[in-house]
Coordinates of C-alpha atoms in Angstrom, one line a residue:
Chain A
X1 CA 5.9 -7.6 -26.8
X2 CA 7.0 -6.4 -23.6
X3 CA 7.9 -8.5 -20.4
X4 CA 9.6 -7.5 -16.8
X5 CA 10.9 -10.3 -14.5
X6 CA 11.4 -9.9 -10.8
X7 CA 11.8 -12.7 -8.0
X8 CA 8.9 -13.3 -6.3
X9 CA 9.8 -13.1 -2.9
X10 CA 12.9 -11.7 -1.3
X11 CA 13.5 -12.1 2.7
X12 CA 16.1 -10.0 4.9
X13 CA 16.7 -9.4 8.5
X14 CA 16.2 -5.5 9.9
X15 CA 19.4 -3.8 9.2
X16 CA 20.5 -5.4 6.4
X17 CA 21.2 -4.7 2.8
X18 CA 18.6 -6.7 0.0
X19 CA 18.8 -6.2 -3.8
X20 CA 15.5 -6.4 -5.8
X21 CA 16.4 -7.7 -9.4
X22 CA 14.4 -6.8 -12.1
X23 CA 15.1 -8.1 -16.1
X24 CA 13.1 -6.8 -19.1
X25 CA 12.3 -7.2 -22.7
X26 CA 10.6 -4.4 -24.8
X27 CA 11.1 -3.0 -28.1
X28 CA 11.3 0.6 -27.1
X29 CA 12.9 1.5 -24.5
X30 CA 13.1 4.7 -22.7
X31 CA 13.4 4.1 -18.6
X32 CA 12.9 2.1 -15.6
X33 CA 10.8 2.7 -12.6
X34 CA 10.3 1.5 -9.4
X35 CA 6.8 1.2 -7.5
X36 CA 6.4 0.3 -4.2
X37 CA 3.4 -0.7 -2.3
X38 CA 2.7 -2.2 1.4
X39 CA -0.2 -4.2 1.8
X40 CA -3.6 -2.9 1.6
X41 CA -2.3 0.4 0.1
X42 CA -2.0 1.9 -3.6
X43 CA 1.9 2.0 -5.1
X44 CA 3.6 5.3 -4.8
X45 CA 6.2 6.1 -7.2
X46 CA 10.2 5.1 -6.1
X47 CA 12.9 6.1 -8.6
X48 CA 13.0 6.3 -12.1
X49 CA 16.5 5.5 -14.0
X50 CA 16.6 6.4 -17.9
X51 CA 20.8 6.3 -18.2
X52 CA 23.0 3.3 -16.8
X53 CA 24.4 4.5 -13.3
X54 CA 23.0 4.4 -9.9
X55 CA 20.4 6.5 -8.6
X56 CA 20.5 7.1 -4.8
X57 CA 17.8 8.7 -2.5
X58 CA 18.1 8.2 1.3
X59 CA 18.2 4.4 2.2
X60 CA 16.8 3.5 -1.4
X61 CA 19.5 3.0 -4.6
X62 CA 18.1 1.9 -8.1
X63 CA 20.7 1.0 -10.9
X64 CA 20.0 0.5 -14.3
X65 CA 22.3 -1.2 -17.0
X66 CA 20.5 -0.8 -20.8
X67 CA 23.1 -2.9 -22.3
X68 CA 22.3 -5.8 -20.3
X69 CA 18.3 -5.1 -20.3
X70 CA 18.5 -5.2 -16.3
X71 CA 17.9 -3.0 -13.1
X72 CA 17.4 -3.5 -9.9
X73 CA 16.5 -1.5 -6.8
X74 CA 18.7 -1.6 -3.5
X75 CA 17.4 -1.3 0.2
X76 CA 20.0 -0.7 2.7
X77 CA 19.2 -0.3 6.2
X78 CA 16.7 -2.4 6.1
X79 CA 13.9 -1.5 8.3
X80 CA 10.6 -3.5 9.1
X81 CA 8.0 -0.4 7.5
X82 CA 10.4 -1.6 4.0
X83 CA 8.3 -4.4 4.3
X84 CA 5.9 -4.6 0.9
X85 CA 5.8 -5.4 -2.6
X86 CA 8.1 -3.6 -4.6
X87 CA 7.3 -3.4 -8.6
X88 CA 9.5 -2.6 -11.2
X89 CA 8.3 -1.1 -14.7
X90 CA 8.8 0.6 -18.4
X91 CA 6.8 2.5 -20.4
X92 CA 4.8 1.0 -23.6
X93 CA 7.2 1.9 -26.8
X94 CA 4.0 3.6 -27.8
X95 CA 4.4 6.2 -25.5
X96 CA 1.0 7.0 -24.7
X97 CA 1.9 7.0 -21.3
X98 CA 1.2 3.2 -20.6
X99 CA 3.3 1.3 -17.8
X100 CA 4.5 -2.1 -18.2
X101 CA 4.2 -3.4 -14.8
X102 CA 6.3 -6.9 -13.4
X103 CA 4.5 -9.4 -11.2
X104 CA 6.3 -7.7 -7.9
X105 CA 8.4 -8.9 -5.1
X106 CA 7.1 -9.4 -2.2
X107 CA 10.0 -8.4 0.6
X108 CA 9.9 -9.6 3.7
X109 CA 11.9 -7.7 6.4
X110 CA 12.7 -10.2 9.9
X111 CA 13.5 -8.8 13.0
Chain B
X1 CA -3.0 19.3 -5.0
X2 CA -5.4 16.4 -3.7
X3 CA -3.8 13.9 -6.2
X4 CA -6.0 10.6 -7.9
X5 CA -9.2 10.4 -5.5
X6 CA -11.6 7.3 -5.9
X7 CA -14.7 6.9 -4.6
X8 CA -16.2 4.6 -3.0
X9 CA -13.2 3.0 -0.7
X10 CA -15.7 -0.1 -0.6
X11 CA -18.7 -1.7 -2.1
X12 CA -20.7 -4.7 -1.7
X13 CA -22.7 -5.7 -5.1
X14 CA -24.7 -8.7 -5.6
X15 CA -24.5 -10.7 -8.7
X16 CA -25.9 -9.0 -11.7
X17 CA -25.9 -5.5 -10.5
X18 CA -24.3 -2.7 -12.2
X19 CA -22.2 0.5 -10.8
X20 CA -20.0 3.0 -11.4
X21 CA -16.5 3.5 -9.9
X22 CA -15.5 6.9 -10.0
X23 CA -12.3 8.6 -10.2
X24 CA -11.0 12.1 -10.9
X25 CA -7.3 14.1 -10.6
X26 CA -6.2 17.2 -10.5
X27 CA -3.1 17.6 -11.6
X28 CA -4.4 18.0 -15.7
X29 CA -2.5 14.9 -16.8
X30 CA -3.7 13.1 -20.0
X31 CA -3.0 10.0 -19.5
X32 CA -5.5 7.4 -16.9
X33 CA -5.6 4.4 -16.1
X34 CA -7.6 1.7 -14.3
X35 CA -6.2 -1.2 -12.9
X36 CA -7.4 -4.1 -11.2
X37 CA -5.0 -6.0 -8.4
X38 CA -6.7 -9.7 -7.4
X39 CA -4.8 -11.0 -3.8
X40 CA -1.1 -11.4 -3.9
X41 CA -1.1 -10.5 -7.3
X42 CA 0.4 -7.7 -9.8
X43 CA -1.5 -5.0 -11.5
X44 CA -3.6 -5.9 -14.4
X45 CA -4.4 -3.4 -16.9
X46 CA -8.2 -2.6 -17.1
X47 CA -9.0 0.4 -20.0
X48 CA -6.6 3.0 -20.5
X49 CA -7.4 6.6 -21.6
X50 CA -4.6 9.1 -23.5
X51 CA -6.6 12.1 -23.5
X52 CA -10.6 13.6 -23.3
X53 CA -12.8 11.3 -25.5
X54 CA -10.2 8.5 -26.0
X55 CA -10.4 5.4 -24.2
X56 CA -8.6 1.7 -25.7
X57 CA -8.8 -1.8 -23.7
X58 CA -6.1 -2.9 -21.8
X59 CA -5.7 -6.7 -20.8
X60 CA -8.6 -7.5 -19.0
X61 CA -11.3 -5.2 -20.3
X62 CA -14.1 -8.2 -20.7
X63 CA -17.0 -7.2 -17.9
X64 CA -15.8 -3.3 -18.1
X65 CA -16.4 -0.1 -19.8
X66 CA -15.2 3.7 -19.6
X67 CA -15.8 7.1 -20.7
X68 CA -13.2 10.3 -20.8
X69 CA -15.2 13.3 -21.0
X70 CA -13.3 15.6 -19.5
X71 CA -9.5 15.1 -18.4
X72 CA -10.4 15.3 -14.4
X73 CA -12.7 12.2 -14.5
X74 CA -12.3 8.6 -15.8
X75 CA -15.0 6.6 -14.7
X76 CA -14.9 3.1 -14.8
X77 CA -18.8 0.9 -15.4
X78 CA -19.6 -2.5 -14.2
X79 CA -22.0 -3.8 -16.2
X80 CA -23.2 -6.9 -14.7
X81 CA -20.9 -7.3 -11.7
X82 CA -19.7 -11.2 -11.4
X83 CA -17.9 -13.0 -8.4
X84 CA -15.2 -12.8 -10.9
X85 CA -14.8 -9.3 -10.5
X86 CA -14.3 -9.1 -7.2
X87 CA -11.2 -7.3 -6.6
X88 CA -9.3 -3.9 -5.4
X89 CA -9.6 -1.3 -8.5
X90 CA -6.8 1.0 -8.9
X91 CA -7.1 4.0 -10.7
X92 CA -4.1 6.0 -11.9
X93 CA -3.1 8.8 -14.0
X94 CA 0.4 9.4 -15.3
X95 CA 3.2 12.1 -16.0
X96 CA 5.7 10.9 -18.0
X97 CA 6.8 7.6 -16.6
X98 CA 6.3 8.2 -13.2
X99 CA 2.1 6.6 -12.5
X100 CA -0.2 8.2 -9.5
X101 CA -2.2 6.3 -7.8
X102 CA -5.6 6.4 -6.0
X103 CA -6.7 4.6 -2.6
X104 CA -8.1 1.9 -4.3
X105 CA -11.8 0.5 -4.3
X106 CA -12.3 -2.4 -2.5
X107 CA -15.1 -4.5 -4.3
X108 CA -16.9 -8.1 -3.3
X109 CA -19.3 -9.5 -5.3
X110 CA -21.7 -11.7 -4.0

Protein backbone atom coordinates (compact mmCIF):
# COMPACT_ATOMS: atom_id res chain seq x y z
CA UNK A 1 0.00 0.00 0.00
CA UNK A 2 0.81 3.41 0.21
CA UNK A 3 1.86 5.49 3.40
CA UNK A 4 3.32 9.36 3.87
CA UNK A 5 4.89 10.28 7.28
CA UNK A 6 5.31 13.81 8.38
CA UNK A 7 5.96 15.18 12.06
CA UNK A 8 3.07 16.24 13.73
CA UNK A 9 3.91 19.44 14.92
CA UNK A 10 6.71 21.77 14.02
CA UNK A 11 7.31 25.23 16.03
CA UNK A 12 9.54 28.35 14.86
CA UNK A 13 9.93 31.81 15.78
CA UNK A 14 8.92 34.72 13.03
CA UNK A 15 11.89 35.09 10.81
CA UNK A 16 13.27 31.94 10.96
CA UNK A 17 14.01 29.06 8.67
CA UNK A 18 11.70 25.52 9.49
CA UNK A 19 12.00 22.31 7.41
CA UNK A 20 8.81 20.12 7.08
CA UNK A 21 9.95 16.44 6.54
CA UNK A 22 7.86 14.18 4.79
CA UNK A 23 8.90 10.16 4.12
CA UNK A 24 6.81 7.78 1.87
CA UNK A 25 6.14 4.36 0.75
CA UNK A 26 4.16 3.47 -2.47
CA UNK A 27 4.60 1.23 -5.22
CA UNK A 28 4.25 3.66 -8.07
CA UNK A 29 5.64 6.50 -7.86
CA UNK A 30 5.38 9.55 -9.98
CA UNK A 31 5.67 12.93 -7.71
CA UNK A 32 5.40 14.74 -4.52
CA UNK A 33 3.13 17.59 -3.53
CA UNK A 34 2.67 19.86 -0.99
CA UNK A 35 -0.75 21.21 0.37
CA UNK A 36 -1.19 23.77 2.74
CA UNK A 37 -4.04 24.82 4.72
CA UNK A 38 -4.67 27.38 7.77
CA UNK A 39 -7.32 26.72 10.05
CA UNK A 40 -10.79 26.79 9.14
CA UNK A 41 -9.89 26.97 5.34
CA UNK A 42 -9.75 24.36 2.38
CA UNK A 43 -5.78 23.26 1.28
CA UNK A 44 -4.57 25.10 -1.72
CA UNK A 45 -1.98 23.55 -3.80
CA UNK A 46 2.08 24.40 -2.84
CA UNK A 47 4.61 22.81 -5.08
CA UNK A 48 4.79 19.74 -6.78
CA UNK A 49 8.48 18.01 -7.24
CA UNK A 50 8.49 14.81 -9.79
CA UNK A 51 12.73 14.81 -10.24
CA UNK A 52 15.24 14.98 -7.23
CA UNK A 53 16.44 18.77 -6.86
CA UNK A 54 14.97 21.66 -5.17
CA UNK A 55 12.04 23.55 -6.20
CA UNK A 56 11.95 27.21 -5.06
CA UNK A 57 9.00 29.79 -5.21
CA UNK A 58 9.30 33.06 -3.18
CA UNK A 59 9.85 32.17 0.55
CA UNK A 60 8.68 28.49 0.03
CA UNK A 61 11.47 25.54 -1.22
CA UNK A 62 10.34 21.83 -1.64
CA UNK A 63 13.07 19.16 -2.28
CA UNK A 64 12.54 15.81 -3.31
CA UNK A 65 15.17 12.83 -3.23
CA UNK A 66 13.43 9.45 -4.97
CA UNK A 67 16.30 7.39 -4.10
CA UNK A 68 15.84 7.96 -0.52
CA UNK A 69 11.74 7.89 -0.75
CA UNK A 70 11.83 11.46 1.09
CA UNK A 71 10.89 15.19 0.62
CA UNK A 72 10.37 17.81 2.48
CA UNK A 73 9.17 21.40 2.10
CA UNK A 74 11.21 24.58 3.44
CA UNK A 75 9.85 27.86 4.89
CA UNK A 76 12.30 30.64 5.18
CA UNK A 77 11.36 33.88 6.47
CA UNK A 78 9.09 32.65 8.52
CA UNK A 79 6.23 34.81 9.01
CA UNK A 80 3.11 34.38 11.44
CA UNK A 81 0.22 34.10 8.22
CA UNK A 82 2.85 30.65 7.58
CA UNK A 83 1.07 29.48 10.42
CA UNK A 84 -1.19 26.23 9.33
CA UNK A 85 -1.07 22.70 8.58
CA UNK A 86 1.01 21.80 5.86
CA UNK A 87 0.30 18.31 4.01
CA UNK A 88 2.49 16.44 1.89
CA UNK A 89 1.19 13.84 -0.85
CA UNK A 90 1.54 11.27 -4.01
CA UNK A 91 -0.58 10.16 -6.36
CA UNK A 92 -2.32 6.46 -6.15
CA UNK A 93 0.07 4.16 -8.65
CA UNK A 94 -3.35 3.68 -10.27
CA UNK A 95 -3.29 6.95 -11.61
CA UNK A 96 -6.86 7.78 -11.65
CA UNK A 97 -6.03 10.86 -10.29
CA UNK A 98 -6.25 9.78 -6.48
CA UNK A 99 -4.00 11.68 -3.78
CA UNK A 100 -2.36 10.00 -1.02
CA UNK A 101 -2.55 12.47 1.64
CA UNK A 102 -0.06 12.39 5.15
CA UNK A 103 -1.58 13.15 8.54
CA UNK A 104 -0.13 16.98 8.30
CA UNK A 105 2.04 19.10 10.36
CA UNK A 106 0.70 21.47 12.17
CA UNK A 107 3.42 24.61 12.19
CA UNK A 108 3.40 26.89 14.58
CA UNK A 109 5.07 30.35 13.87
CA UNK A 110 6.03 32.41 17.56
CA UNK A 111 6.56 35.88 17.59
CA UNK B 1 -12.91 30.40 -13.64
CA UNK B 2 -14.90 30.13 -10.25
CA UNK B 3 -12.95 26.95 -9.33
CA UNK B 4 -14.68 23.89 -6.80
CA UNK B 5 -17.92 25.64 -5.28
CA UNK B 6 -19.82 23.80 -2.45
CA UNK B 7 -22.94 24.50 -1.15
CA UNK B 8 -24.10 24.91 1.72
CA UNK B 9 -21.01 26.44 3.87
CA UNK B 10 -23.11 25.02 6.93
CA UNK B 11 -25.87 22.80 8.04
CA UNK B 12 -27.42 21.66 11.08
CA UNK B 13 -29.22 18.05 10.70
CA UNK B 14 -30.82 16.15 13.39
CA UNK B 15 -30.30 12.51 13.75
CA UNK B 16 -31.76 10.49 11.08
CA UNK B 17 -32.27 13.03 8.48
CA UNK B 18 -30.97 12.85 5.09
CA UNK B 19 -29.37 15.64 2.62
CA UNK B 20 -27.53 16.31 -0.10
CA UNK B 21 -24.11 18.18 -0.24
CA UNK B 22 -23.52 19.67 -3.45
CA UNK B 23 -20.59 20.40 -5.39
CA UNK B 24 -19.71 21.37 -8.97
CA UNK B 25 -16.37 22.80 -10.96
CA UNK B 26 -15.69 24.33 -13.87
CA UNK B 27 -12.61 23.77 -15.00
CA UNK B 28 -13.87 20.18 -17.00
CA UNK B 29 -11.54 17.98 -14.85
CA UNK B 30 -12.36 14.21 -14.59
CA UNK B 31 -11.37 13.39 -11.70
CA UNK B 32 -13.54 14.44 -7.91
CA UNK B 33 -13.30 13.88 -4.87
CA UNK B 34 -14.98 14.12 -1.46
CA UNK B 35 -13.21 14.27 1.57
CA UNK B 36 -14.06 14.49 5.02
CA UNK B 37 -11.58 16.35 7.74
CA UNK B 38 -12.76 15.56 11.60
CA UNK B 39 -10.81 18.41 14.19
CA UNK B 40 -7.08 18.37 14.08
CA UNK B 41 -7.10 15.70 11.78
CA UNK B 42 -5.96 14.77 8.06
CA UNK B 43 -8.12 14.24 5.09
CA UNK B 44 -10.03 11.07 4.86
CA UNK B 45 -11.09 9.89 1.63
CA UNK B 46 -14.92 9.78 1.24
CA UNK B 47 -16.03 8.31 -2.67
CA UNK B 48 -13.99 9.27 -5.47
CA UNK B 49 -15.16 9.73 -9.08
CA UNK B 50 -12.68 9.33 -12.43
CA UNK B 51 -15.00 10.46 -14.90
CA UNK B 52 -19.23 10.94 -15.72
CA UNK B 53 -21.06 7.81 -14.44
CA UNK B 54 -18.04 6.31 -12.37
CA UNK B 55 -17.96 6.58 -8.85
CA UNK B 56 -15.63 3.77 -6.33
CA UNK B 57 -15.44 4.11 -2.37
CA UNK B 58 -12.71 5.57 -0.79
CA UNK B 59 -11.78 4.87 3.05
CA UNK B 60 -14.64 5.88 4.82
CA UNK B 61 -17.55 5.48 2.47
CA UNK B 62 -20.00 3.66 5.25
CA UNK B 63 -23.07 6.41 5.87
CA UNK B 64 -22.39 7.99 2.16
CA UNK B 65 -23.29 7.71 -1.40
CA UNK B 66 -22.58 9.67 -4.83
CA UNK B 67 -23.56 10.05 -8.22
CA UNK B 68 -21.48 11.50 -11.42
CA UNK B 69 -23.79 12.50 -14.01
CA UNK B 70 -22.19 15.00 -15.56
CA UNK B 71 -18.42 16.07 -15.06
CA UNK B 72 -19.51 19.65 -13.46
CA UNK B 73 -21.30 18.10 -10.45
CA UNK B 74 -20.42 15.38 -7.83
CA UNK B 75 -22.86 15.35 -5.27
CA UNK B 76 -22.32 13.72 -2.16
CA UNK B 77 -25.88 11.99 -0.10
CA UNK B 78 -26.28 11.50 3.59
CA UNK B 79 -28.52 8.92 4.11
CA UNK B 80 -29.27 8.84 7.65
CA UNK B 81 -27.08 11.52 9.08
CA UNK B 82 -25.39 10.29 12.54
CA UNK B 83 -23.46 12.35 15.32
CA UNK B 84 -20.71 10.41 13.72
CA UNK B 85 -20.80 12.30 10.80
CA UNK B 86 -20.43 15.40 12.01
CA UNK B 87 -17.61 16.96 10.27
CA UNK B 88 -16.17 19.61 7.51
CA UNK B 89 -16.73 17.96 3.92
CA UNK B 90 -14.22 18.81 1.37
CA UNK B 91 -14.85 18.43 -2.04
CA UNK B 92 -12.08 18.43 -4.68
CA UNK B 93 -11.36 17.81 -8.17
CA UNK B 94 -8.00 17.17 -9.60
CA UNK B 95 -5.49 17.93 -12.65
CA UNK B 96 -2.87 15.84 -12.65
CA UNK B 97 -1.40 15.75 -9.25
CA UNK B 98 -2.03 18.97 -8.25
CA UNK B 99 -5.99 18.65 -6.08
CA UNK B 100 -8.61 21.88 -5.95
CA UNK B 101 -10.36 22.39 -3.38
CA UNK B 102 -13.75 23.75 -2.30
CA UNK B 103 -14.76 25.95 0.92
CA UNK B 104 -15.71 23.22 2.75
CA UNK B 105 -19.27 22.26 4.38
CA UNK B 106 -19.37 22.65 7.82
CA UNK B 107 -21.82 19.91 9.23
CA UNK B 108 -23.21 19.07 13.02
CA UNK B 109 -25.32 16.56 13.69
CA UNK B 110 -27.47 16.55 16.48
Amino acid sequence: GQSLEQPSEVTAVEGAIVQINCTYQTSGFYGLSWYQQHDGGAPTFLSYNALDGLEETGRFSSFLSRSDSYGYLLLQELQMKDSASYFCAVRDPSNTGKLIFGQGTTLQVKP
Amino acid sequence: NAGVTQTPKFQVLKTGQSMTLQCAQDMNHEYMSWYRQDPGMGLRLIHYSVGAGITDQGEVPNGYNVSRSTTEDFPLRLLSAAPSQTSVYFCASSYFDTQYFGPGTRLTVL
